[in-house]
XYZ file of C-alpha atoms in Angstrom:
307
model
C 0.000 0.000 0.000
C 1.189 3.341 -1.180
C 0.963 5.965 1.975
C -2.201 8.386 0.891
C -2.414 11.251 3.259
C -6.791 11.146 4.700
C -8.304 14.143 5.099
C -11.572 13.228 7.514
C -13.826 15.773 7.798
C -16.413 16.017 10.615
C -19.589 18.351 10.943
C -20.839 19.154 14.090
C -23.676 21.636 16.030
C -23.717 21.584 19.418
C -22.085 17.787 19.696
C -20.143 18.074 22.960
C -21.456 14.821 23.723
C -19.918 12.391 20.942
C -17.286 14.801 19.294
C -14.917 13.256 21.509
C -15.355 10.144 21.369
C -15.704 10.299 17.204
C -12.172 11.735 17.559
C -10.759 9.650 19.372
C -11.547 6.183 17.657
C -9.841 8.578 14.642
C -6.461 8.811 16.531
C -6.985 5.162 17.061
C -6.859 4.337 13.445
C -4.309 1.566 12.704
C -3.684 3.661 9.386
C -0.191 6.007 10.182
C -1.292 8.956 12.433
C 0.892 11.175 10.396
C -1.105 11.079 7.337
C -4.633 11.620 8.818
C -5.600 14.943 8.764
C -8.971 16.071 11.068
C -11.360 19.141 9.618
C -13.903 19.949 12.149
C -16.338 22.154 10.309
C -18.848 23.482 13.262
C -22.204 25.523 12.863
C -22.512 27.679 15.572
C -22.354 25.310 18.252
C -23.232 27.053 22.005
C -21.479 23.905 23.949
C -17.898 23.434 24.225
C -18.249 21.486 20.834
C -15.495 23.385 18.961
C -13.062 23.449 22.794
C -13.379 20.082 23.235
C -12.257 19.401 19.096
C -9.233 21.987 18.713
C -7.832 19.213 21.632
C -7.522 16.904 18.534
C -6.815 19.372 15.708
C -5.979 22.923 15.318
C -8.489 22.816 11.596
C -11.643 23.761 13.707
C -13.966 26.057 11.064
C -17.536 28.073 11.842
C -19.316 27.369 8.319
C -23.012 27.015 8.064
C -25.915 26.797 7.463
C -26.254 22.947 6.947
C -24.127 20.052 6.335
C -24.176 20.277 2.730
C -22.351 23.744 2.747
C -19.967 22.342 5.676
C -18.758 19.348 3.700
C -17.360 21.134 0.968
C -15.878 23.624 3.237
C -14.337 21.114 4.420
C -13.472 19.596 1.660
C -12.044 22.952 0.407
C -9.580 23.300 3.363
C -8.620 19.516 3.361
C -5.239 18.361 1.554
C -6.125 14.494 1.622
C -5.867 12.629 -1.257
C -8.829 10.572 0.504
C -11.735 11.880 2.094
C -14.063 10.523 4.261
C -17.236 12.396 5.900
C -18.632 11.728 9.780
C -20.880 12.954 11.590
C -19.711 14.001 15.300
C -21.971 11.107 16.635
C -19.962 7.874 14.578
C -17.425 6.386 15.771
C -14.793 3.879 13.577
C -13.210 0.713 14.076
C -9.533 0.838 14.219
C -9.107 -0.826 10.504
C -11.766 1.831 8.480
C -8.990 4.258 7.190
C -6.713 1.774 6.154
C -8.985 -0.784 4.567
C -10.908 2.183 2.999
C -7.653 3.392 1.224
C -6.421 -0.459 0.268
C -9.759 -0.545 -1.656
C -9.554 3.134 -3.364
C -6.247 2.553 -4.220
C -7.251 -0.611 -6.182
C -10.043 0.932 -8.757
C -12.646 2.263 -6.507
C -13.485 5.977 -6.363
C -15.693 6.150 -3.566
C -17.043 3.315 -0.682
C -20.304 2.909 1.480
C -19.202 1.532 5.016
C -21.194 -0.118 6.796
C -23.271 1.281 9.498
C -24.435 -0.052 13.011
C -26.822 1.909 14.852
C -25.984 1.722 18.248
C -28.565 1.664 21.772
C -29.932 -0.774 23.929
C -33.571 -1.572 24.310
C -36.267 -1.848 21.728
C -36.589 0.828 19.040
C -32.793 1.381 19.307
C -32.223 -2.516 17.879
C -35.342 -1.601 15.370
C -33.089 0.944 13.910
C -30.123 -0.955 13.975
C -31.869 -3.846 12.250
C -33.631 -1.303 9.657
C -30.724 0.264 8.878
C -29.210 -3.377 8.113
C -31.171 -3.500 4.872
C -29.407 -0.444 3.077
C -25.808 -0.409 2.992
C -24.951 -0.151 -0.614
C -28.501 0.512 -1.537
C -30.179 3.815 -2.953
C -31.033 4.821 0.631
C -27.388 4.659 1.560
C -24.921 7.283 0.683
C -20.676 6.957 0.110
C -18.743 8.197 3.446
C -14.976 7.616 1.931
C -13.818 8.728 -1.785
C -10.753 9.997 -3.713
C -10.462 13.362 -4.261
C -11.048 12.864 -7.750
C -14.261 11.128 -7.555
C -15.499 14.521 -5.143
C -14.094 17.188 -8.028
C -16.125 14.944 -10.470
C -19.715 15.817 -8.568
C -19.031 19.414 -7.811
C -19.492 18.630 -4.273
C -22.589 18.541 -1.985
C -26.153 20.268 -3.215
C -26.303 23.173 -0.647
C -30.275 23.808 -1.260
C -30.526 20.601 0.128
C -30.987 19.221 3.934
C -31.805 15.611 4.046
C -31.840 14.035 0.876
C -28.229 15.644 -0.106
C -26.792 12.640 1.008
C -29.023 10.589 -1.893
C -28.141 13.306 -4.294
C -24.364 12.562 -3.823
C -24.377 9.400 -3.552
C -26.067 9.418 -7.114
C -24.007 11.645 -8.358
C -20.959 9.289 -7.021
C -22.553 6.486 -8.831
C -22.923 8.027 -12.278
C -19.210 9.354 -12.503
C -16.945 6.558 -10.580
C -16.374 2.790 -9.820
C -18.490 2.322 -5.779
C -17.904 -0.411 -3.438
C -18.736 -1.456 0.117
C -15.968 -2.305 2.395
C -17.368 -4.900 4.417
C -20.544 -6.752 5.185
C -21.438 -8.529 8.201
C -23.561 -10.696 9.886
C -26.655 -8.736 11.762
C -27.258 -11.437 14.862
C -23.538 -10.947 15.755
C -22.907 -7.336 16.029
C -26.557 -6.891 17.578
C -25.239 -8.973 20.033
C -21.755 -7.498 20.817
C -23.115 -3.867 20.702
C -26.053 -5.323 22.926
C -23.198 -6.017 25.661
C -21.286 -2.644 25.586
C -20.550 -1.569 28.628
C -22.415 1.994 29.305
C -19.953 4.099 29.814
C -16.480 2.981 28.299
C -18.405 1.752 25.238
C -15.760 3.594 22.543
C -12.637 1.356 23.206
C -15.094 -1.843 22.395
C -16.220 0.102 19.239
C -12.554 0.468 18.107
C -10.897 -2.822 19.378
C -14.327 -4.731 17.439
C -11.699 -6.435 15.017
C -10.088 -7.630 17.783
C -12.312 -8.639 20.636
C -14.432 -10.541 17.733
C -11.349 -11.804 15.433
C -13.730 -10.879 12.829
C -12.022 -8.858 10.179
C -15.088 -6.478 9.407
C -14.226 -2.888 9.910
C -17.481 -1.126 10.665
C -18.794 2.340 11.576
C -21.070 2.480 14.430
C -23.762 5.705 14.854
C -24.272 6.498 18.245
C -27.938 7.958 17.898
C -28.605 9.543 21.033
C -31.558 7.632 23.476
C -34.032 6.673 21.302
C -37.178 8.955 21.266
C -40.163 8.791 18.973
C -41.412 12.232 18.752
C -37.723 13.392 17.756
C -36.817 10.891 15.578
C -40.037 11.695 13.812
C -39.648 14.726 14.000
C -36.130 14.810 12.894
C -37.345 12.538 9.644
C -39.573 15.545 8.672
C -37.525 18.343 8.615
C -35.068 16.274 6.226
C -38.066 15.766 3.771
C -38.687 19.776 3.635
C -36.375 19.336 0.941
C -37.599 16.418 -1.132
C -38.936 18.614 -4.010
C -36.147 20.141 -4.917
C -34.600 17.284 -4.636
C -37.267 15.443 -7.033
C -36.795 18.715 -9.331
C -33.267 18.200 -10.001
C -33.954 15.304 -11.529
C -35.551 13.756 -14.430
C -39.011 13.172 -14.154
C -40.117 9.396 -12.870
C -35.796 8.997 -12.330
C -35.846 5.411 -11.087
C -33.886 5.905 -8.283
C -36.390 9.332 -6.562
C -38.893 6.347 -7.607
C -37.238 4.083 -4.814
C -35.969 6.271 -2.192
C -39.746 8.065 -1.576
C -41.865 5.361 -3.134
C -43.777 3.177 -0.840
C -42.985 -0.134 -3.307
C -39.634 -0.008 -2.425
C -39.301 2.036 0.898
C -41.871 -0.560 2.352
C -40.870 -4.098 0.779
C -37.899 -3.999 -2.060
C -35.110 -2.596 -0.065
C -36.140 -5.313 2.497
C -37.043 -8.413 0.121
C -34.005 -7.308 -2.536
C -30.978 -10.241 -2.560
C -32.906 -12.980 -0.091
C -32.496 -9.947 2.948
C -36.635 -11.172 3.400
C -34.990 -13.872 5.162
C -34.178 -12.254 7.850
C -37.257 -10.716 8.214
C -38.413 -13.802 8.922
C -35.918 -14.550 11.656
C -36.760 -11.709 13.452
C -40.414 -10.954 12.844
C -40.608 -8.542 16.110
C -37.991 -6.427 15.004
C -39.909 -6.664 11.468
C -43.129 -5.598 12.802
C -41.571 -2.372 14.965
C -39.654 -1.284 11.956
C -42.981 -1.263 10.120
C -44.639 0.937 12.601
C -41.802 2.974 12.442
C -41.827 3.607 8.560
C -45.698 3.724 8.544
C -45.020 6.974 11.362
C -42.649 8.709 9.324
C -44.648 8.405 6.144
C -47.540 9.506 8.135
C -45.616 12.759 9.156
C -44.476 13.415 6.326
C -47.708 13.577 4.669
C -49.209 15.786 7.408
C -46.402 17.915 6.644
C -47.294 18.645 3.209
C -50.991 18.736 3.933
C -50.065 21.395 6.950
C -47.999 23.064 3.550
């Protein structure tokens, strides 16, 4: 492997809770310290967000007003040949850098990692096994890419907050080579990440390779305590921006079709490559992830009739 200096840049608002702890499973990267650089790109955070970060870097930025614009200010101050995106609440394995730039060096321009919602109790492992169904799917988006495969987009939609993941990720597809770095099997990181302990949980996140001698690097999301009305309501301000989102592309664009039709939203994503199978094995966590869909399509409809 060729040394490829990693520019990884995190967004953050008010994240004084998990900017930390993101951080530091990035200084535990097996890849060469050296050639990681960290771009924190804050939004006028009114916690200690941006104190607590400039421990870790001295490339702390204010930029705003949403993600999209603080990605590619990011992006614009980084001097990575590889880039990868977090959010202040992930945290990585210890292998993701390195195994991300193995496969970018070797024909891919940009990689979906896997992603393991973390939390203990019910609708936490709902999420974790709904989000299961869509790495490398439309409803996914790539977090690591050369910085080629960025130039090639022109960079993150900034009229768009919520779906300008989707539009990247398309973009991504239609002008480089994608790949996922790993898969995994869902039973056995639900159960490790059932068994974290509460309160030293990041060293188990970063040591996963080795406490499971499973060579799967991973990126877990450490969604804060798992409450309906916010996640809900979280789901709906990200779809204030679905029609210009729909807009930018052609009309009836197959993948808009999937990613806000109910065919696919509802039963392909989940019934695609035999994945119905483990519907089946866990029909609980099947029939909570259905309520949970059902309430976000519900909102989401008030929303526009409340338009």
């Amino acid at each position: 492997m060729n040394p490829e200096r990693v520019s990884i840049v995190v967004t953050t608002r008010n994240e004084s809770r998990n900017i930390g702890n993101c951080l530091d499973s990035i200084k535990a990267q097996t890849y060469p310290a050296e050639l990681i650089e960290i771009i924190v790109v804050d939004n006028a955070s009114t916690d200690d967000t941006k104190e607590i970060a400039a421990r870790y870097t001295d490339k702390v930025f204010d930029k705003g007003p949403e993600r999209s614009a603080q990605r590619n200010f990011g992006f614009a101050q980084a001097g990575g040949g590889v880039f990868m995106f977090l959010d202040a609440d992930m945290i990585l394995s210890a292998t993701v850098v390195e195994k991300s730039v193995i496969m970018l060096q070797h024909g891919f321009g940009a990689l979906y990692i896997p992603e393991i919602v973390l939390g203990k109790g019910f609708f936490p492992t709902v999420r974790r096994f709904e989000r299961s169904f869509y790495d490398a799917t439309v409803i996914d988006c790539v977090r690591a890419f050369t910085r080629e495969a960025f130039q090639a987009t022109g960079g993150f939609d900034e009229r768009l907050t919520g779906p300008e993941d989707w539009d990247f990720d398309r973009l991504m597809r239609d002008s480089t080579r994608v790949g996922l770095l790993s898969t995994y099997e869902f039973d056995d990181v639900d159960a490790y990440v059932s068994r974290l302990p509460e309160r030293t949980f990041v060293p188990w996140l970063v040591d996963y390779e080795r406490r499971t001698k499973d060579d799967t690097p991973l990126l877990f999301h450490n969604e804060a305590a798992f409450e309906l009305w916010r996640y809900l309501t979280k789901k709906t301000y990200y779809g204030n921006s679905f029609e210009t989102y729909v807009a930018k592309w052609p009309a009836g664009d197959p993948d808009v079709r999937r990613q806000l039709g109910m065919p696919y939203r509802f039963f392909g994503v989940f019934f695609e490559q035999g994945r119905w199978r483990r519907l089946l094995k866990h029909p609980h966590l099947a029939f909570g992830m259905y309520f949970l869909r059902f309430m976000v399509g519900f909102m989401f409809l008030v929303g526009k009739l409340i338009k």
